[in-house]
């Protein structure tokens, strides 16, 4: 019996499926349930976030993997994004404007981590156009790392490049 080594790129996590590529969704394969749930998030604020995945079978359907409670934190949302697989997510980001008014932005996040399989990255990239068109009033974000999402949500400042003044001669 041959023992398999853990995949070094995923830090020991097993890949979702080494041989299959998720089928691309069509406009008909996106169910009315997804649209209804999105409207509940957008208009009624019944959810804080939604995480979607492409079905593992060849049906090309999109499934809701996780729904966040209205009081869910940003950390709960970030922990729902897998380290080694692609996902789509919609997040309702609450913040205060410069004059102190409470505001909200909906983000459509294409989660494509570097350590996911190339086949899944291609499938999710190709599926984004069909899937994203169903959601109006959202801002797009393509993220490869948790830090990309944190910067977009204002949780972390973008790292500034080091200035060259440290190396200048006097």
Short mmCIF file of C-alpha atoms in Angstrom, two decimals:
data_model
loop_
_atom_site.label_atom_id
_atom_site.label_comp_id
_atom_site.label_asym_id
_atom_site.label_seq_id
_atom_site.Cartn_x
_atom_site.Cartn_y
_atom_site.Cartn_z
CA UNK A 1 0.00 0.00 0.00
CA UNK A 2 1.47 3.30 -1.11
CA UNK A 3 1.28 6.30 1.21
CA UNK A 4 0.49 9.67 -0.37
CA UNK A 5 2.27 12.79 0.79
CA UNK A 6 0.25 15.80 1.76
CA UNK A 7 0.06 18.37 -0.99
CA UNK A 8 2.61 21.03 -0.12
CA UNK A 9 0.73 23.86 -1.79
CA UNK A 10 -2.39 23.41 0.34
CA UNK A 11 -0.59 22.89 3.62
CA UNK A 12 -1.84 19.33 3.99
CA UNK A 13 -5.45 20.02 3.09
CA UNK A 14 -6.87 17.55 0.66
CA UNK A 15 -7.90 19.03 -2.63
CA UNK A 16 -11.63 19.02 -3.28
CA UNK A 17 -11.48 16.92 -6.40
CA UNK A 18 -8.31 16.24 -8.34
CA UNK A 19 -9.91 15.02 -11.54
CA UNK A 20 -13.20 16.86 -11.99
CA UNK A 21 -13.80 20.38 -13.10
CA UNK A 22 -17.06 21.96 -12.04
CA UNK A 23 -19.45 22.50 -14.93
CA UNK A 24 -20.20 26.07 -15.88
CA UNK A 25 -23.54 27.45 -14.75
CA UNK A 26 -26.09 28.77 -17.18
CA UNK A 27 -28.66 31.47 -16.47
CA UNK A 28 -31.29 28.73 -16.08
CA UNK A 29 -29.21 26.76 -13.58
CA UNK A 30 -29.15 29.63 -11.07
CA UNK A 31 -32.23 28.91 -9.03
CA UNK A 32 -34.90 31.35 -7.93
CA UNK A 33 -33.97 30.42 -4.35
CA UNK A 34 -30.58 32.13 -4.81
CA UNK A 35 -32.21 35.29 -6.16
CA UNK A 36 -34.76 35.31 -3.32
CA UNK A 37 -32.04 34.84 -0.70
CA UNK A 38 -29.99 37.66 -2.27
CA UNK A 39 -33.01 39.98 -2.15
CA UNK A 40 -33.54 39.06 1.52
CA UNK A 41 -29.91 40.02 2.18
CA UNK A 42 -30.07 43.24 0.14
CA UNK A 43 -33.51 44.58 0.98
CA UNK A 44 -34.54 42.97 4.26
CA UNK A 45 -31.04 42.43 5.72
CA UNK A 46 -31.90 38.92 6.87
CA UNK A 47 -28.32 37.76 6.25
CA UNK A 48 -24.88 39.34 6.59
CA UNK A 49 -23.23 37.27 3.88
CA UNK A 50 -23.75 34.44 1.41
CA UNK A 51 -21.09 31.98 0.22
CA UNK A 52 -21.67 30.06 -3.01
CA UNK A 53 -19.96 27.12 -4.64
CA UNK A 54 -20.27 25.43 -7.99
CA UNK A 55 -21.85 21.99 -7.71
CA UNK A 56 -19.35 19.12 -7.75
CA UNK A 57 -21.47 17.14 -10.19
CA UNK A 58 -21.76 17.95 -13.87
CA UNK A 59 -25.08 19.82 -13.46
CA UNK A 60 -23.56 23.31 -13.56
CA UNK A 61 -25.71 24.53 -10.70
CA UNK A 62 -24.62 27.02 -8.07
CA UNK A 63 -25.31 26.12 -4.45
CA UNK A 64 -25.53 28.30 -1.38
CA UNK A 65 -22.86 26.89 0.92
CA UNK A 66 -23.29 29.19 3.89
CA UNK A 67 -25.51 32.04 5.06
CA UNK A 68 -24.35 34.43 7.75
CA UNK A 69 -26.66 35.65 10.50
CA UNK A 70 -27.45 39.38 10.41
CA UNK A 71 -25.23 39.87 13.46
CA UNK A 72 -22.31 37.84 12.05
CA UNK A 73 -18.86 39.39 12.39
CA UNK A 74 -16.32 39.99 9.66
CA UNK A 75 -14.12 37.29 11.19
CA UNK A 76 -16.92 34.74 10.82
CA UNK A 77 -17.24 35.69 7.17
CA UNK A 78 -13.50 35.47 6.55
CA UNK A 79 -13.32 32.07 8.24
CA UNK A 80 -16.05 30.76 5.92
CA UNK A 81 -13.77 31.20 2.89
CA UNK A 82 -11.83 27.96 2.32
CA UNK A 83 -8.03 28.05 2.10
CA UNK A 84 -7.72 25.83 -0.94
CA UNK A 85 -10.90 26.11 -2.97
CA UNK A 86 -12.64 28.84 -4.95
CA UNK A 87 -15.95 30.41 -3.97
CA UNK A 88 -18.25 33.33 -4.73
CA UNK A 89 -19.48 35.42 -1.84
CA UNK A 90 -21.69 38.42 -1.23
CA UNK A 91 -20.96 40.43 1.89
CA UNK A 92 -22.97 43.31 3.38
CA UNK A 93 -20.33 45.71 4.67
CA UNK A 94 -21.49 48.31 7.20
CA UNK A 95 -19.41 51.42 7.81
CA UNK A 96 -19.74 55.07 8.79
CA UNK A 97 -19.32 57.85 6.24
CA UNK A 98 -16.98 60.75 6.84
CA UNK A 99 -19.82 62.77 8.33
CA UNK A 100 -20.82 59.93 10.71
CA UNK A 101 -23.85 58.49 8.91
CA UNK A 102 -24.21 54.69 8.88
CA UNK A 103 -23.74 53.31 5.35
CA UNK A 104 -23.72 49.90 3.72
CA UNK A 105 -22.04 48.39 0.65
CA UNK A 106 -22.68 45.02 -0.91
CA UNK A 107 -19.54 43.30 -2.19
CA UNK A 108 -19.51 40.47 -4.72
CA UNK A 109 -16.28 38.63 -3.95
CA UNK A 110 -14.66 36.18 -6.33
CA UNK A 111 -12.52 34.11 -3.98
CA UNK A 112 -9.72 32.51 -6.03
CA UNK A 113 -6.87 31.54 -3.66
CA UNK A 114 -3.49 30.79 -5.21
CA UNK A 115 -3.41 27.28 -3.80
CA UNK A 116 -6.69 26.15 -5.40
CA UNK A 117 -6.52 23.91 -8.43
CA UNK A 118 -6.02 25.66 -11.77
CA UNK A 119 -9.08 23.90 -13.15
CA UNK A 120 -11.33 25.29 -10.42
CA UNK A 121 -9.82 28.76 -10.82
CA UNK A 122 -10.67 28.66 -14.53
CA UNK A 123 -14.17 27.32 -13.87
CA UNK A 124 -14.96 30.03 -11.32
CA UNK A 125 -13.47 32.76 -13.52
CA UNK A 126 -15.57 31.63 -16.46
CA UNK A 127 -18.72 31.23 -14.34
CA UNK A 128 -18.45 34.69 -12.79
CA UNK A 129 -19.98 36.49 -15.79
CA UNK A 130 -23.12 34.37 -15.85
CA UNK A 131 -23.49 34.29 -12.08
CA UNK A 132 -22.62 37.93 -11.30
CA UNK A 133 -25.22 39.30 -13.74
CA UNK A 134 -27.98 38.11 -11.38
CA UNK A 135 -26.97 40.55 -8.66
CA UNK A 136 -27.51 44.27 -9.04
CA UNK A 137 -26.10 46.99 -6.84
CA UNK A 138 -22.96 45.19 -5.73
CA UNK A 139 -19.28 46.12 -6.00
CA UNK A 140 -16.87 43.59 -7.48
CA UNK A 141 -13.77 42.29 -5.75
CA UNK A 142 -11.42 39.55 -6.91
CA UNK A 143 -9.43 38.24 -3.96
CA UNK A 144 -6.59 35.73 -3.77
CA UNK A 145 -5.72 36.26 -0.10
CA UNK A 146 -7.62 37.13 3.07
CA UNK A 147 -5.61 40.36 3.14
CA UNK A 148 -7.23 41.43 -0.18
CA UNK A 149 -10.66 41.16 1.40
CA UNK A 150 -9.54 42.91 4.59
CA UNK A 151 -8.15 45.86 2.61
CA UNK A 152 -11.38 46.19 0.58
CA UNK A 153 -13.49 46.10 3.75
CA UNK A 154 -11.29 48.64 5.50
CA UNK A 155 -10.09 46.22 8.17
CA UNK A 156 -6.46 46.67 7.16
CA UNK A 157 -4.56 49.43 5.44
CA UNK A 158 -2.86 48.59 2.19
CA UNK A 159 0.80 48.04 2.85
CA UNK A 160 2.75 50.97 1.56
CA UNK A 161 5.93 50.47 -0.39
CA UNK A 162 9.05 51.42 1.46
CA UNK A 163 10.20 54.87 0.53
CA UNK A 164 13.54 55.18 -1.15
CA UNK A 165 14.52 57.96 1.29
CA UNK A 166 16.05 55.37 3.62
CA UNK A 167 18.68 54.62 1.02
CA UNK A 168 19.50 58.12 -0.18
CA UNK A 169 22.86 59.65 0.59
CA UNK A 170 22.96 62.89 2.54
#
